[in-house]
Coordinates of N, CA and C in Angstrom, one line a residue:
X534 N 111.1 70.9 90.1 CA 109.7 71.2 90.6 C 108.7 70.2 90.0
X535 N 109.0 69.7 88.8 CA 108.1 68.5 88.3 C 107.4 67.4 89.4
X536 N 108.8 66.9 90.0 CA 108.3 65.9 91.2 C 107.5 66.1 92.2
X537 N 107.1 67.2 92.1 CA 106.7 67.8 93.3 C 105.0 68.2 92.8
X538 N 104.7 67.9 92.1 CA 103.1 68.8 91.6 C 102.4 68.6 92.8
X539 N 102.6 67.1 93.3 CA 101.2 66.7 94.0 C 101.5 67.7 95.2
X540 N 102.7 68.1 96.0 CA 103.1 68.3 96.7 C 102.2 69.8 96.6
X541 N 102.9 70.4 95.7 CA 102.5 72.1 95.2 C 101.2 72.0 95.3
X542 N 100.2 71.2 94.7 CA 98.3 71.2 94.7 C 98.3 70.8 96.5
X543 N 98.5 70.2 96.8 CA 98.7 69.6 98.3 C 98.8 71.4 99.3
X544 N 99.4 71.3 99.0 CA 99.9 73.0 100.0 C 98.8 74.4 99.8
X545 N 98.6 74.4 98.4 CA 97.3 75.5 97.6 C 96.2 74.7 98.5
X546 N 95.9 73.4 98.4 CA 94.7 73.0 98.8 C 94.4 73.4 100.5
X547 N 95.4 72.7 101.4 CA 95.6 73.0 102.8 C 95.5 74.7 102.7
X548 N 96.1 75.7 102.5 CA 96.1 77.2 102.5 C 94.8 77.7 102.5
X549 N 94.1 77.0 101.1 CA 93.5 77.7 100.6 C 91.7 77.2 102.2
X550 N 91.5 76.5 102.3 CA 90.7 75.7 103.4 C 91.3 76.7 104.8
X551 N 92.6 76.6 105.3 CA 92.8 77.5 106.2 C 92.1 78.7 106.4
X552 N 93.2 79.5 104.8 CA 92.4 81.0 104.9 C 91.0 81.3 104.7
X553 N 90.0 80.4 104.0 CA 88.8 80.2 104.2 C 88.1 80.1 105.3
X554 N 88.6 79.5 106.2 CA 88.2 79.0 107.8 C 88.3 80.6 108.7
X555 N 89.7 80.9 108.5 CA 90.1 82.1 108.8 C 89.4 83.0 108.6
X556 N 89.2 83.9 107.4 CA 88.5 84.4 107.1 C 86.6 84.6 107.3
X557 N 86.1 83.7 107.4 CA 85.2 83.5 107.8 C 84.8 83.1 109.8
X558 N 86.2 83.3 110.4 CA 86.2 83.0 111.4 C 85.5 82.3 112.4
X559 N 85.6 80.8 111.5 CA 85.0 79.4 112.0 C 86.6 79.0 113.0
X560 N 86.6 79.8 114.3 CA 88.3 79.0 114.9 C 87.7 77.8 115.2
X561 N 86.7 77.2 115.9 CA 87.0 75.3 115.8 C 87.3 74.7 115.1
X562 N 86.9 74.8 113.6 CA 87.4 74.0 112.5 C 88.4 75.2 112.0
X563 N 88.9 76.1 112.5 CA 90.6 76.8 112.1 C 91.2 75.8 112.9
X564 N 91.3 75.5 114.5 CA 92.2 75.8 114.8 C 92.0 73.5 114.5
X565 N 91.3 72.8 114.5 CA 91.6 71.7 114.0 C 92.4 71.4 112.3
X566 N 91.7 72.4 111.4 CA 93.0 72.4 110.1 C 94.1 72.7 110.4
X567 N 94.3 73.7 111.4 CA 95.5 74.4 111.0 C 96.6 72.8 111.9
X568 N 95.7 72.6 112.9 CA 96.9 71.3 113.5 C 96.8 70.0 112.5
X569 N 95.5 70.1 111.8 CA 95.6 68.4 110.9 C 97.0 69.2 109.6
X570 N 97.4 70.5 109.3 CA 98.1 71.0 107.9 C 99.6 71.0 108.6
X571 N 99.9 71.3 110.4 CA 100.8 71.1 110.3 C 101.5 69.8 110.4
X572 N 100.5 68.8 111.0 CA 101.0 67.6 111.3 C 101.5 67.3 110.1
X573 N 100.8 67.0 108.8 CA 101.0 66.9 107.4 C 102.6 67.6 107.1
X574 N 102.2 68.7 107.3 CA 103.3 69.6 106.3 C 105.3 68.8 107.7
X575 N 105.0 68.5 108.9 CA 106.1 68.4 109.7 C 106.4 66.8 109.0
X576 N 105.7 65.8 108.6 CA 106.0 64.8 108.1 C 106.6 64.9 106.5
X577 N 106.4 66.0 105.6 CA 107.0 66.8 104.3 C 108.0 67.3 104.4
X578 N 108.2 67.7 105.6 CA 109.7 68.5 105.9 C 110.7 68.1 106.3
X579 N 110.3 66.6 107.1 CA 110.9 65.6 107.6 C 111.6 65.0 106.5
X580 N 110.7 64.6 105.5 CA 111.2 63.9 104.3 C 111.8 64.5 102.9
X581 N 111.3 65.8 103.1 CA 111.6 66.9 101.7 C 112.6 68.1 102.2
X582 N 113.1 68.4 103.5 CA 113.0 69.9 103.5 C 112.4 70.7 103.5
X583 N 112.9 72.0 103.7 CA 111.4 72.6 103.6 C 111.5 72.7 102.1
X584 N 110.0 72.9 101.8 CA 109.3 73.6 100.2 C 109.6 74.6 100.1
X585 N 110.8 75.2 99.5 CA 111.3 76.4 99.2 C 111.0 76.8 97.9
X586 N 110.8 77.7 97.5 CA 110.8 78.6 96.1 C 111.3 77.5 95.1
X587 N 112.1 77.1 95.4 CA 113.1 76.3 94.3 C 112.2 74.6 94.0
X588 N 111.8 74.6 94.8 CA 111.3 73.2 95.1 C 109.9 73.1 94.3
X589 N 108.6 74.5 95.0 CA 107.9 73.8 94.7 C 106.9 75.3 94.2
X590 N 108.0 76.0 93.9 CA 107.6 77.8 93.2 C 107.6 78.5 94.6
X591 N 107.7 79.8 94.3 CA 107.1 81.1 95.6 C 105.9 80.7 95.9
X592 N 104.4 81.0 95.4 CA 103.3 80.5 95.8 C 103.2 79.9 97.0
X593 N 104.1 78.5 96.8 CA 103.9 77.8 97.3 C 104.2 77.3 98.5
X594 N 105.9 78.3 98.7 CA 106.6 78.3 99.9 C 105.6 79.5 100.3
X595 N 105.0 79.9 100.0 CA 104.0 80.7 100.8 C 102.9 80.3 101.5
X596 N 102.4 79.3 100.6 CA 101.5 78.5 101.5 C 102.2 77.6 102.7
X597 N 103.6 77.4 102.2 CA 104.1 76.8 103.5 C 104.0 77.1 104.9
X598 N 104.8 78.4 104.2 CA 105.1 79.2 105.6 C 103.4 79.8 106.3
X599 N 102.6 79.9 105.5 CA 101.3 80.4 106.2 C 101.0 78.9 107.0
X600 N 100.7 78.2 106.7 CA 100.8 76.8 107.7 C 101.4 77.0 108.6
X601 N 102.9 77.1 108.9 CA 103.8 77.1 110.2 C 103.2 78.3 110.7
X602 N 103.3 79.6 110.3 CA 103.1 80.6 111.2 C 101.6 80.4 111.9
X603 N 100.5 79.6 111.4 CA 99.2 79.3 111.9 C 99.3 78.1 113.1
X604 N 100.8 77.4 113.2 CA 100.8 76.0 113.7 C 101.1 76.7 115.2
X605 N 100.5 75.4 116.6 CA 100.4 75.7 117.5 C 101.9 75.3 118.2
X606 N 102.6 74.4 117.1 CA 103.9 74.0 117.6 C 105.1 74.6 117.1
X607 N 105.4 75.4 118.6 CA 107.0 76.5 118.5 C 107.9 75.2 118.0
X608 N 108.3 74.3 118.3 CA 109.4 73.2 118.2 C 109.2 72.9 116.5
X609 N 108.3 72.9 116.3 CA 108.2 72.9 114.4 C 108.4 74.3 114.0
X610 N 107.8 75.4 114.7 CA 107.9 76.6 113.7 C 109.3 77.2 113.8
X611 N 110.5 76.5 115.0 CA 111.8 76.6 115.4 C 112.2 76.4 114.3
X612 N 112.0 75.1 113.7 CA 112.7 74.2 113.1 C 112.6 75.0 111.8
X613 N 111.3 75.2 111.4 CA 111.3 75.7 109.9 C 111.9 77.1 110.2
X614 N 112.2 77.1 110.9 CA 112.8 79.2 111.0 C 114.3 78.7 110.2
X615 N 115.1 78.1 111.3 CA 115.8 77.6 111.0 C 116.4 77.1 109.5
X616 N 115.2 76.6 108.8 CA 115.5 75.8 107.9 C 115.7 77.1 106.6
X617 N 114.6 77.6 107.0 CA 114.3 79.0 106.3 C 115.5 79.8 106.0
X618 N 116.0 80.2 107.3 CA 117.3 80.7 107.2 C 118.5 80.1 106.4
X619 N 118.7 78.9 106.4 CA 119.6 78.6 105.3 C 119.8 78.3 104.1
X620 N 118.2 79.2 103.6 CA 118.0 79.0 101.7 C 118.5 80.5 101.8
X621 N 119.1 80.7 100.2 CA 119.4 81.9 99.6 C 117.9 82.6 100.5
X622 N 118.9 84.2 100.4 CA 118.1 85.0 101.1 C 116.9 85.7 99.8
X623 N 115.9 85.9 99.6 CA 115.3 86.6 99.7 C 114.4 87.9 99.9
X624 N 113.7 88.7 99.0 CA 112.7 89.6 100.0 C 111.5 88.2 100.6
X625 N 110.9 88.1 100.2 CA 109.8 86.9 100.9 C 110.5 86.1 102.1
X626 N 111.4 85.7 102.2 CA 111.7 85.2 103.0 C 112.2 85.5 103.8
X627 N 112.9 86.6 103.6 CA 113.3 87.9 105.3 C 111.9 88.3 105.6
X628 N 111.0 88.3 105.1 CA 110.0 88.3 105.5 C 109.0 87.5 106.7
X629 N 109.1 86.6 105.9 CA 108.6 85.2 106.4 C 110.0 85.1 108.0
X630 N 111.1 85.2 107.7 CA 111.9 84.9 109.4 C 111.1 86.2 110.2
X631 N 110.6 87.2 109.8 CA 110.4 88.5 110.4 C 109.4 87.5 111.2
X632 N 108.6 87.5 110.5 CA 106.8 87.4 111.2 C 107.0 85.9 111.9
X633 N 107.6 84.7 111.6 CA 107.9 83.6 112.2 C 108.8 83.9 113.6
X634 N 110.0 84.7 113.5 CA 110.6 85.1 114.6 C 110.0 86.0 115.6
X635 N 109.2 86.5 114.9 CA 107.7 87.2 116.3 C 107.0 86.3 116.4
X636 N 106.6 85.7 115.7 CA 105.3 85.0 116.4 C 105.7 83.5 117.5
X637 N 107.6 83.3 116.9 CA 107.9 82.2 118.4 C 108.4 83.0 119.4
X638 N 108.6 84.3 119.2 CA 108.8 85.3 120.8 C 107.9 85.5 121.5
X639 N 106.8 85.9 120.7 CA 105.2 85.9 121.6 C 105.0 84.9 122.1
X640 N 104.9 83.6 121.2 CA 104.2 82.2 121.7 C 105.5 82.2 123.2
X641 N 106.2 82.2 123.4 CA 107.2 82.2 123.9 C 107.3 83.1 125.6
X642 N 106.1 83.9 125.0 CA 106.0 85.3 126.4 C 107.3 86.4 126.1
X643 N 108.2 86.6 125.2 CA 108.9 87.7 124.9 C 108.7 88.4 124.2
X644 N 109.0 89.9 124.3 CA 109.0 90.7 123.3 C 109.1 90.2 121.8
X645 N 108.3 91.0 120.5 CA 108.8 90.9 120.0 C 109.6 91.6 118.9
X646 N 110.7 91.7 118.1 CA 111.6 92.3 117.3 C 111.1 93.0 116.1
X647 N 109.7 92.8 115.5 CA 109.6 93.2 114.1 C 108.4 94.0 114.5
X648 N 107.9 93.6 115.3 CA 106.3 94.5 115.1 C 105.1 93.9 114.2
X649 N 105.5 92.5 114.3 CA 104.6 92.0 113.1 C 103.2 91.1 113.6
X650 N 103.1 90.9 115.0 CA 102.1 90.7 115.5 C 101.3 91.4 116.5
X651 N 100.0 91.1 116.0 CA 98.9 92.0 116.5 C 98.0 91.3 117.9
X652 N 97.3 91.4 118.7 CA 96.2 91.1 119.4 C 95.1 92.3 119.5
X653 N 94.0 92.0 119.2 CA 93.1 93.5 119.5 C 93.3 94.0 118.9
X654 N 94.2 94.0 117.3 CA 94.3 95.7 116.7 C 95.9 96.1 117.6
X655 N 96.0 96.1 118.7 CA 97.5 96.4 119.0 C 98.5 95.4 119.0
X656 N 99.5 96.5 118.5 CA 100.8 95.4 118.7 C 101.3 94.6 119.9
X657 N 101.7 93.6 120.2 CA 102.2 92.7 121.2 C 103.5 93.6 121.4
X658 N 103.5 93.3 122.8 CA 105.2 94.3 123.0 C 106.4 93.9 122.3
X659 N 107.2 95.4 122.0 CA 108.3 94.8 121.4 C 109.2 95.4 121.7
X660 N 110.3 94.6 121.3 CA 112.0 95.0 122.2 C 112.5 96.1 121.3
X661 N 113.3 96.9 122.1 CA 114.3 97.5 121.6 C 113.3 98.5 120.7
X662 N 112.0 99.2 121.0 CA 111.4 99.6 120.2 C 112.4 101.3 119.3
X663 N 113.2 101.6 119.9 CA 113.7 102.7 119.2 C 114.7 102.3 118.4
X664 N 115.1 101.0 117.6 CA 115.3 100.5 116.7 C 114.6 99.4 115.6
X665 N 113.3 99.8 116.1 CA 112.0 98.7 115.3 C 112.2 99.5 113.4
X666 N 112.5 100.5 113.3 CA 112.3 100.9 112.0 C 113.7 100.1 111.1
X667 N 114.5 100.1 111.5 CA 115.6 100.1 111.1 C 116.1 98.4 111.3
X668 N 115.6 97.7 112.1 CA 115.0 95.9 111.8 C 114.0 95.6 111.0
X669 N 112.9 96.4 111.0 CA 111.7 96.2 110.0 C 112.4 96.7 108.6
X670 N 113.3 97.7 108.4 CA 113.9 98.2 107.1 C 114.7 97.0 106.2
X671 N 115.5 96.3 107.2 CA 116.5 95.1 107.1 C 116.2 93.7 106.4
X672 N 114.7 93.6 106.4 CA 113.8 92.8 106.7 C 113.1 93.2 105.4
X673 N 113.3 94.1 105.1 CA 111.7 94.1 104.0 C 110.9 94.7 104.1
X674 N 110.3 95.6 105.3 CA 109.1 95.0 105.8 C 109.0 97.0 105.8
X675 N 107.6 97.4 106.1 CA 107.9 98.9 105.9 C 107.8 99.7 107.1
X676 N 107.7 101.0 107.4 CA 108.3 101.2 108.7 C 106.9 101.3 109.4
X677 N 107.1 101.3 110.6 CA 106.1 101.4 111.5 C 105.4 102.7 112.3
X678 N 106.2 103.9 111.5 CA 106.5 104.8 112.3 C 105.7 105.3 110.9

């Protein structure tokens, strides 16, 4: 993790500017960070992998993944699903496939599987809803019911 400081302040910095934007819900300048953090972060992944716990602490793979799941491109947030999936498993990170794998089913027009995304306060449709407790259990995540 040494090699990586700049990397680690780099990701806090981008995050922290997002969820401020977010929060304050300025979307013109959200939705231009959130594309200037993923362009950034898909040229890091290119060259690093993803920033996994191991790499560059939990924190930080948190701020990763809050970047991808804010990014407007499914073909990058594929890719880090992907990537995701083949670090040691995790609670945080069955996590993070949960809400990443909803949120490329929505972007997508499909149901989706966890129940983890909202519009309006209601959930987006989801599949197979009379086993949503028991995929959200699997996952981490607490029940819905």
């Amino acid at each position: 993790m040494n090699g990586n400081l700049s990397l680690l302040c780099e990701l806090k910095e981008r995050f922290e500017l997002d969820h401020a934007l977010w929060r304050d819900k300025k979307w013109d300048e959200f939705q231009k960070v959130s594309y200037d953090n993923s362009e950034w972060l898909k040229g890091k992944v290119c060259q690093l992998g993803w920033p996994s716990e191991e790499m560059v602490g939990k924190r930080s793979e948190l701020y990763a993944w809050l970047i991808v799941q804010h990014s407007d491109d499914i073909i990058f947030q594929k890719r880090c699903l992907e990537l995701i999936k083949e670090l040691p498993p995790t609670s945080e990170r069955n996590q993070y496939i949960a809400y990443l794998t909803d949120r490329i089913l929505i972007s997508g027009n499909k149901n989706q599987l966890y129940g983890t995304q909202f519009s309006y306060g209601r959930p987006y449709p989801i599949e197979d809803l009379a086993n949503l407790d028991e995929r959200r259990k699997n996952m981490g995540l607490d029940s819905r019911t």
